[in-house]
Amino acid sequence: MTDTPKSAWRLATQLVRGGLARTEFSETSEALFLNSGYVYGSAEEAEESFDGTRSRYVYSRFRNPTVAVFEDRLAQIEGAEACRATASGMAAVHAAILSQVRAGDHVVASRALFGSCLWIVGDLLKRYGVAVTQVDGTDLDQWKAALSRPTRCVFIETPSNPTLEIIDITQVAALTHAAGGRLIVDNVFATPLLQKPLQLGADIVVYSATKHIDGQGRCLGGAVLGSQGFIDDELGPYLRHTGPTLSPFNAWVLLKGLETLELRVTRHVENATRIATFLEGHPHIERVLYPALASHPQYELAKRQMAGGGSIVAFAPKGGKAEAYRLLNALTLIDISNNLGDAKSLITHPWTTTHQSRSAEEKLGMGITEGSLRLSVGLEDASDLIADLGQALS
Ligand SMILES: *Cc1c(COP(=O)(O)O)cnc(C)c1O
């Protein structure tokens, strides 16, 4: 194996080779360890493995060599000290928050969140005596007011799902730290390539690896990244004893996804920019939101903290839900689906799908209207996608 110091590797190299740990068989691709357990040469070795004097794999609910390659690679890409993989993005969000909060704590979150993230902060935490304040993520005064009292942690999505709100990570991180807490950023929409929350002051980053990291509709996965101390002392024991473990097979699939992530995200962004520009100029469209369009309300901030607009375009045709449904049903190439970040272009109506369980008031409060659509732009030829949208709109 090469002795190149890992820190010297550039991104494209880390994506392909980060964390690679070849076995005695010198296989080219990452080895797939599907075993659940491990054996010991002696009773003493087993004892030492459990009392911490010996560091080795003991059970795949705790750690697994294939999963560890995925964790090491993602940590290198993100510039994090440590990473733990989980079975899904929601397992990552859940563990990142629940591993640190206790009854009586205060948690702050932005209002515009993915439906299941809203359920965790808006419904679940309250059952356990955790006080939650939700704020308009784009309003710094609301952040200042909410973070004027001691706070255990703050959870944000930026850009948010599905309204593409951009939150100032640097400012919210400073306010969070002054309140004694940690800032958790759900970085799914930006991907590890377009936004570096840890460099902007965040403490913890979470991913649904189901989205762009796999990006080919094959498996679920998630990850939490942060300091070695947080992972070793808080997150690690929580995952070990509650068990939302990533399957080694899925870790192996996700490693293959990371190898092509930069190529795919570059194409996603090119396609999404073309489609957002097309929709913005179309007479039947009421509103388009895309972070790299000058018309986006937080365009300047997006330009500062992101290296591209991402793969998601939010828009609404004129005529509300009836027109939105007519458009969805007239598409012949773009699929109706609630997943995102996929090679295939997918479109969904958030009001009746991803955010169906939230009240109308809550949806309108975060900018979702009955006509809103969320388009996840895939890797097809942008001209074919534009032709499909064009015929469906006409
Ligand atoms: C999809 C998604 C999640 C949840 O990920 P799963 O892998 O589906 O559990 C969390 N946050 C955001 C922003 C998402 O888009």
XYZ file of C-alpha atoms and ligand atoms in Angstrom:
409
model
C 0.000 0.000 0.000
C 1.054 3.544 -0.656
C 2.408 5.703 2.156
C 0.891 8.950 0.838
C -0.271 10.951 3.855
C -4.071 11.021 3.654
C -4.276 14.696 4.497
C -2.379 15.452 1.259
C -4.988 13.769 -0.905
C -7.300 15.981 -2.865
C -11.055 15.429 -2.837
C -11.339 13.223 -5.946
C -8.667 10.911 -4.549
C -10.292 10.734 -1.115
C -13.636 9.841 -2.736
C -12.072 6.837 -4.474
C -9.482 5.679 -1.936
C -10.182 7.224 1.465
C -10.167 4.707 4.309
C -9.248 1.798 2.025
C -7.967 -1.047 4.224
C -6.969 -4.006 2.069
C -6.851 -7.471 3.607
C -4.101 -10.101 3.222
C -5.677 -11.031 -0.147
C -4.824 -7.654 -1.750
C -8.254 -7.232 -3.340
C -8.723 -4.152 -5.565
C -12.204 -3.138 -4.445
C -13.208 -2.738 -0.815
C -13.750 -6.102 0.889
C -17.283 -6.965 1.971
C -17.452 -8.387 5.518
C -20.993 -9.701 5.959
C -20.243 -11.397 9.292
C -22.221 -10.484 12.394
C -19.636 -11.626 14.957
C -15.915 -12.309 15.486
C -13.963 -15.039 17.256
C -11.251 -14.832 19.928
C -8.061 -16.848 20.272
C -8.526 -17.193 24.029
C -10.846 -16.341 26.892
C -8.350 -13.671 27.957
C -8.533 -12.025 24.530
C -12.334 -11.917 24.724
C -12.158 -10.348 28.186
C -9.631 -7.719 27.044
C -11.790 -6.899 24.025
C -14.698 -6.061 26.285
C -12.833 -4.220 29.074
C -11.224 -1.878 26.566
C -7.568 -2.931 26.941
C -7.651 -4.440 23.434
C -9.041 -2.570 20.439
C -10.600 -4.922 17.882
C -13.904 -5.832 16.255
C -16.241 -7.674 18.628
C -19.733 -7.531 17.077
C -21.077 -5.915 13.912
C -23.720 -3.948 15.790
C -20.784 -1.981 17.250
C -18.276 -1.855 14.358
C -17.605 -3.728 11.131
C -14.579 -3.470 8.790
C -16.607 -2.621 5.648
C -18.709 -0.074 7.507
C -15.490 1.377 8.978
C -14.044 2.013 5.501
C -17.207 3.966 4.630
C -16.971 5.926 7.906
C -13.269 6.734 7.451
C -13.779 7.814 3.835
C -16.700 10.087 4.673
C -14.791 11.599 7.641
C -11.872 12.453 5.330
C -14.174 14.026 2.734
C -16.005 16.065 5.367
C -12.855 17.037 7.262
C -14.310 15.555 10.463
C -12.380 13.832 13.254
C -14.797 10.908 13.306
C -17.884 9.390 11.692
C -20.462 6.735 12.533
C -22.722 5.251 9.890
C -26.385 4.426 10.528
C -29.131 2.396 8.834
C -30.885 5.483 7.413
C -30.762 9.246 7.429
C -33.487 9.380 10.064
C -31.486 7.048 12.331
C -28.611 9.547 11.982
C -30.796 12.573 12.827
C -32.410 10.712 15.736
C -29.116 9.538 17.243
C -27.317 12.866 16.730
C -29.977 14.613 18.844
C -31.097 11.913 21.310
C -27.560 10.832 22.209
C -26.984 14.224 23.834
C -30.282 15.565 25.185
C -31.752 14.941 28.628
C -35.083 15.795 30.273
C -35.136 19.490 31.117
C -32.858 20.491 28.213
C -33.669 23.159 25.652
C -33.313 22.438 21.916
C -33.742 24.947 19.079
C -34.550 24.024 15.476
C -35.440 25.787 12.271
C -39.075 25.551 11.237
C -38.559 24.442 7.636
C -37.536 20.793 7.962
C -38.107 17.416 6.318
C -41.340 15.858 7.684
C -39.682 13.163 9.834
C -37.132 15.662 11.235
C -40.116 17.832 12.221
C -41.676 14.837 13.966
C -38.513 14.260 16.034
C -38.060 17.879 17.144
C -41.746 18.865 17.151
C -43.352 15.739 18.634
C -40.892 13.154 19.992
C -38.584 15.375 22.079
C -41.529 16.882 23.967
C -42.561 13.420 25.223
C -39.270 13.205 27.092
C -39.464 16.591 28.781
C -37.236 18.439 26.337
C -38.283 22.043 25.605
C -38.144 22.858 21.891
C -38.179 26.289 20.260
C -38.681 26.458 16.493
C -37.661 29.580 14.620
C -37.805 30.992 11.117
C -34.314 29.923 10.100
C -33.747 32.965 7.910
C -34.521 35.490 10.685
C -31.432 36.194 12.812
C -33.456 38.059 15.464
C -35.501 34.908 16.113
C -32.273 32.917 16.504
C -30.927 35.506 18.979
C -34.126 35.398 21.044
C -34.325 31.587 21.074
C -30.642 31.221 21.945
C -30.703 33.756 24.778
C -31.179 30.830 27.211
C -28.920 27.810 27.763
C -29.399 25.315 24.924
C -28.139 21.757 24.517
C -28.201 21.659 20.742
C -29.546 23.277 17.600
C -30.776 21.371 14.542
C -31.005 22.917 11.064
C -31.355 21.868 7.449
C -29.789 24.203 4.905
C -30.917 24.244 2.159
C -34.158 23.047 3.742
C -36.424 20.297 2.425
C -38.454 21.213 0.360
C -38.468 25.024 0.457
C -34.720 25.560 -0.078
C -34.336 28.083 2.723
C -30.714 28.981 3.383
C -29.565 29.452 6.978
C -26.398 31.346 7.890
C -24.327 28.539 9.438
C -21.542 30.836 10.720
C -23.922 33.161 12.569
C -26.127 30.396 14.005
C -22.999 28.464 15.115
C -21.714 31.513 17.018
C -25.078 32.050 18.748
C -25.344 28.313 19.543
C -21.893 28.254 21.126
C -22.680 31.358 23.191
C -25.739 29.464 24.522
C -23.489 26.530 25.475
C -24.748 24.168 22.776
C -23.715 22.294 19.658
C -24.923 23.021 16.141
C -26.108 20.007 14.099
C -26.449 20.574 10.335
C -28.430 18.192 8.131
C -26.339 18.625 4.970
C -28.324 16.316 2.682
C -29.371 18.892 0.080
C -25.872 20.401 -0.215
C -23.987 17.056 -0.246
C -20.438 16.830 1.197
C -19.180 18.569 -1.956
C -21.149 21.824 -2.050
C -21.093 22.881 1.614
C -18.677 22.278 4.528
C -20.639 22.975 7.725
C -17.735 22.055 10.057
C -15.504 24.673 8.408
C -18.293 27.224 8.879
C -18.472 26.541 12.631
C -20.971 23.681 12.979
C -20.151 20.860 15.424
C -21.996 17.890 13.933
C -23.051 17.029 10.369
C -25.681 14.421 9.477
C -26.449 12.766 6.149
C -29.071 10.608 4.601
C -26.649 8.557 2.473
C -29.758 7.229 0.720
C -29.784 10.458 -1.262
C -26.787 11.612 -3.323
C -24.174 9.340 -1.689
C -25.916 6.246 -3.032
C -27.767 8.364 -5.561
C -28.864 5.393 -7.617
C -31.964 4.231 -5.758
C -30.372 1.091 -4.284
C -30.235 1.316 -0.508
C -30.823 3.333 2.652
C -28.033 4.661 4.825
C -26.997 7.550 7.037
C -24.042 9.069 8.838
C -23.149 11.371 11.731
C -19.833 13.262 11.733
C -18.222 15.283 14.504
C -15.413 15.467 17.032
C -13.708 12.323 18.331
C -14.923 13.178 21.831
C -18.584 13.437 20.819
C -18.426 10.228 18.779
C -16.536 8.212 21.418
C -18.322 9.427 24.536
C -21.878 10.214 23.438
C -22.895 9.024 19.976
C -20.874 5.764 19.940
C -22.384 4.256 23.127
C -25.879 5.403 22.068
C -25.592 3.620 18.705
C -23.954 0.542 20.235
C -26.765 -0.008 22.703
C -29.736 1.029 20.551
C -28.608 -0.705 17.330
C -29.544 1.386 14.235
C -26.552 -0.191 12.489
C -25.743 0.192 8.795
C -25.633 -3.168 7.014
C -22.111 -3.967 5.715
C -23.623 -4.672 2.306
C -25.194 -1.221 2.195
C -21.882 0.315 3.361
C -20.210 -1.399 0.407
C -22.836 -0.029 -2.011
C -22.405 3.454 -0.522
C -18.602 3.204 -0.960
C -19.197 2.591 -4.665
C -21.498 5.637 -4.612
C -18.798 7.856 -3.089
C -16.399 6.899 -5.899
C -18.614 8.699 -8.445
C -20.131 11.363 -6.169
C -18.160 14.299 -7.556
C -18.947 13.380 -11.181
C -22.624 12.960 -10.406
C -23.034 16.094 -8.272
C -21.344 18.207 -10.955
C -23.875 16.934 -13.521
C -26.817 17.303 -11.102
C -25.889 20.965 -10.542
C -25.454 21.704 -14.274
C -28.828 20.127 -15.081
C -30.637 21.778 -12.152
C -29.284 25.214 -13.099
C -30.542 24.815 -16.676
C -33.964 23.620 -15.524
C -34.360 26.354 -12.892
C -33.525 28.972 -15.532
C -36.012 27.424 -17.975
C -38.813 27.325 -15.377
C -38.141 30.878 -14.218
C -38.778 32.171 -17.732
C -41.945 30.129 -18.312
C -45.283 32.016 -18.399
C -47.233 29.246 -16.581
C -44.896 29.263 -13.568
C -45.740 31.307 -10.498
C -42.527 30.868 -8.471
C -39.132 29.117 -8.752
C -36.662 28.644 -5.919
C -33.100 27.564 -6.630
C -30.191 28.778 -4.472
C -27.986 29.692 -7.446
C -30.622 31.916 -9.102
C -30.271 35.637 -8.340
C -34.040 35.616 -7.587
C -33.574 33.357 -4.528
C -34.262 35.399 -1.364
C -30.929 34.313 0.190
C -28.905 34.279 -3.016
C -25.949 36.233 -1.541
C -25.736 33.960 1.501
C -26.026 30.834 -0.671
C -23.167 32.097 -2.811
C -21.018 32.635 0.297
C -21.561 29.286 1.971
C -22.247 26.904 -0.937
C -20.158 25.945 -3.952
C -23.234 25.341 -6.134
C -27.038 25.376 -6.033
C -27.535 21.617 -5.578
C -29.829 19.177 -7.358
C -33.241 20.290 -6.084
C -35.482 22.902 -7.702
C -38.664 24.014 -5.912
C -41.391 25.585 -8.005
C -45.133 26.163 -8.278
C -47.167 26.361 -11.469
C -49.906 29.003 -11.587
C -53.261 27.527 -10.519
C -52.525 25.787 -7.182
C -52.988 22.090 -6.451
C -55.137 21.326 -9.537
C -52.459 22.652 -11.904
C -49.657 20.982 -9.902
C -51.457 17.623 -10.196
C -52.175 18.197 -13.904
C -48.469 18.866 -14.454
C -47.363 15.769 -12.486
C -49.775 13.521 -14.381
C -48.694 14.915 -17.768
C -44.963 14.154 -17.284
C -43.733 11.253 -19.391
C -40.003 11.124 -18.463
C -39.723 12.555 -14.938
C -41.097 10.107 -12.358
C -43.447 10.965 -9.502
C -41.498 9.859 -6.425
C -40.723 11.208 -2.961
C -37.032 10.186 -3.035
C -34.355 12.671 -4.114
C -30.713 12.934 -5.109
C -31.168 10.073 -7.582
C -29.754 9.517 -11.080
C -33.379 9.546 -12.256
C -35.269 12.853 -12.123
C -38.029 12.611 -9.510
C -40.807 15.032 -8.644
C -43.118 15.193 -5.641
C -45.993 17.256 -4.237
C -44.779 17.904 -0.646
C -48.185 19.106 0.653
C -49.728 15.639 0.149
C -46.643 13.401 0.520
C -43.484 14.228 2.526
C -45.300 16.831 4.649
C -48.809 15.305 4.589
C -48.873 14.796 8.371
C -48.159 18.465 9.188
C -51.014 20.956 9.640
C -51.898 23.394 6.836
C -50.787 26.265 9.069
C -47.399 24.641 9.708
C -46.883 23.956 5.991
C -47.779 27.495 4.968
C -45.516 28.782 7.771
C -42.528 27.068 6.194
C -43.392 28.178 2.661
C -45.073 25.019 1.324
C -48.242 25.885 -0.611
C -50.816 23.565 -2.187
C -49.192 24.213 -5.558
C -45.557 23.630 -4.473
C -43.569 20.945 -6.288
C -40.099 19.624 -5.467
C -38.067 18.444 -8.436
C -34.953 16.370 -7.816
C -32.994 16.822 -11.022
C -31.250 13.650 -12.187
C -28.446 12.806 -14.563
C -30.437 12.542 -17.810
C -29.787 14.965 -20.676
C -31.113 18.331 -19.484
C -32.698 18.985 -22.889
C -34.890 15.888 -22.530
C -35.950 16.977 -19.029
C -36.753 20.492 -20.237
C -38.750 19.049 -23.144
C -40.773 16.911 -20.708
C -41.500 19.849 -18.395
C -42.286 22.038 -21.415
C -44.862 19.641 -22.883
C -46.456 19.070 -19.467
C -46.739 22.829 -18.853
C -48.199 23.639 -22.263
C -34.378 12.074 3.178
C -33.941 13.017 4.220
C -33.723 12.562 5.534
C -33.989 11.128 5.950
O -33.197 10.198 5.297
P -33.605 8.631 5.133
O -32.369 8.012 4.599
O -34.767 8.598 4.204
O -33.971 8.144 6.484
C -33.289 13.486 6.465
N -33.086 14.778 6.139
C -33.289 15.241 4.877
C -33.032 16.668 4.581
C -33.723 14.368 3.887
O -33.935 14.833 2.650
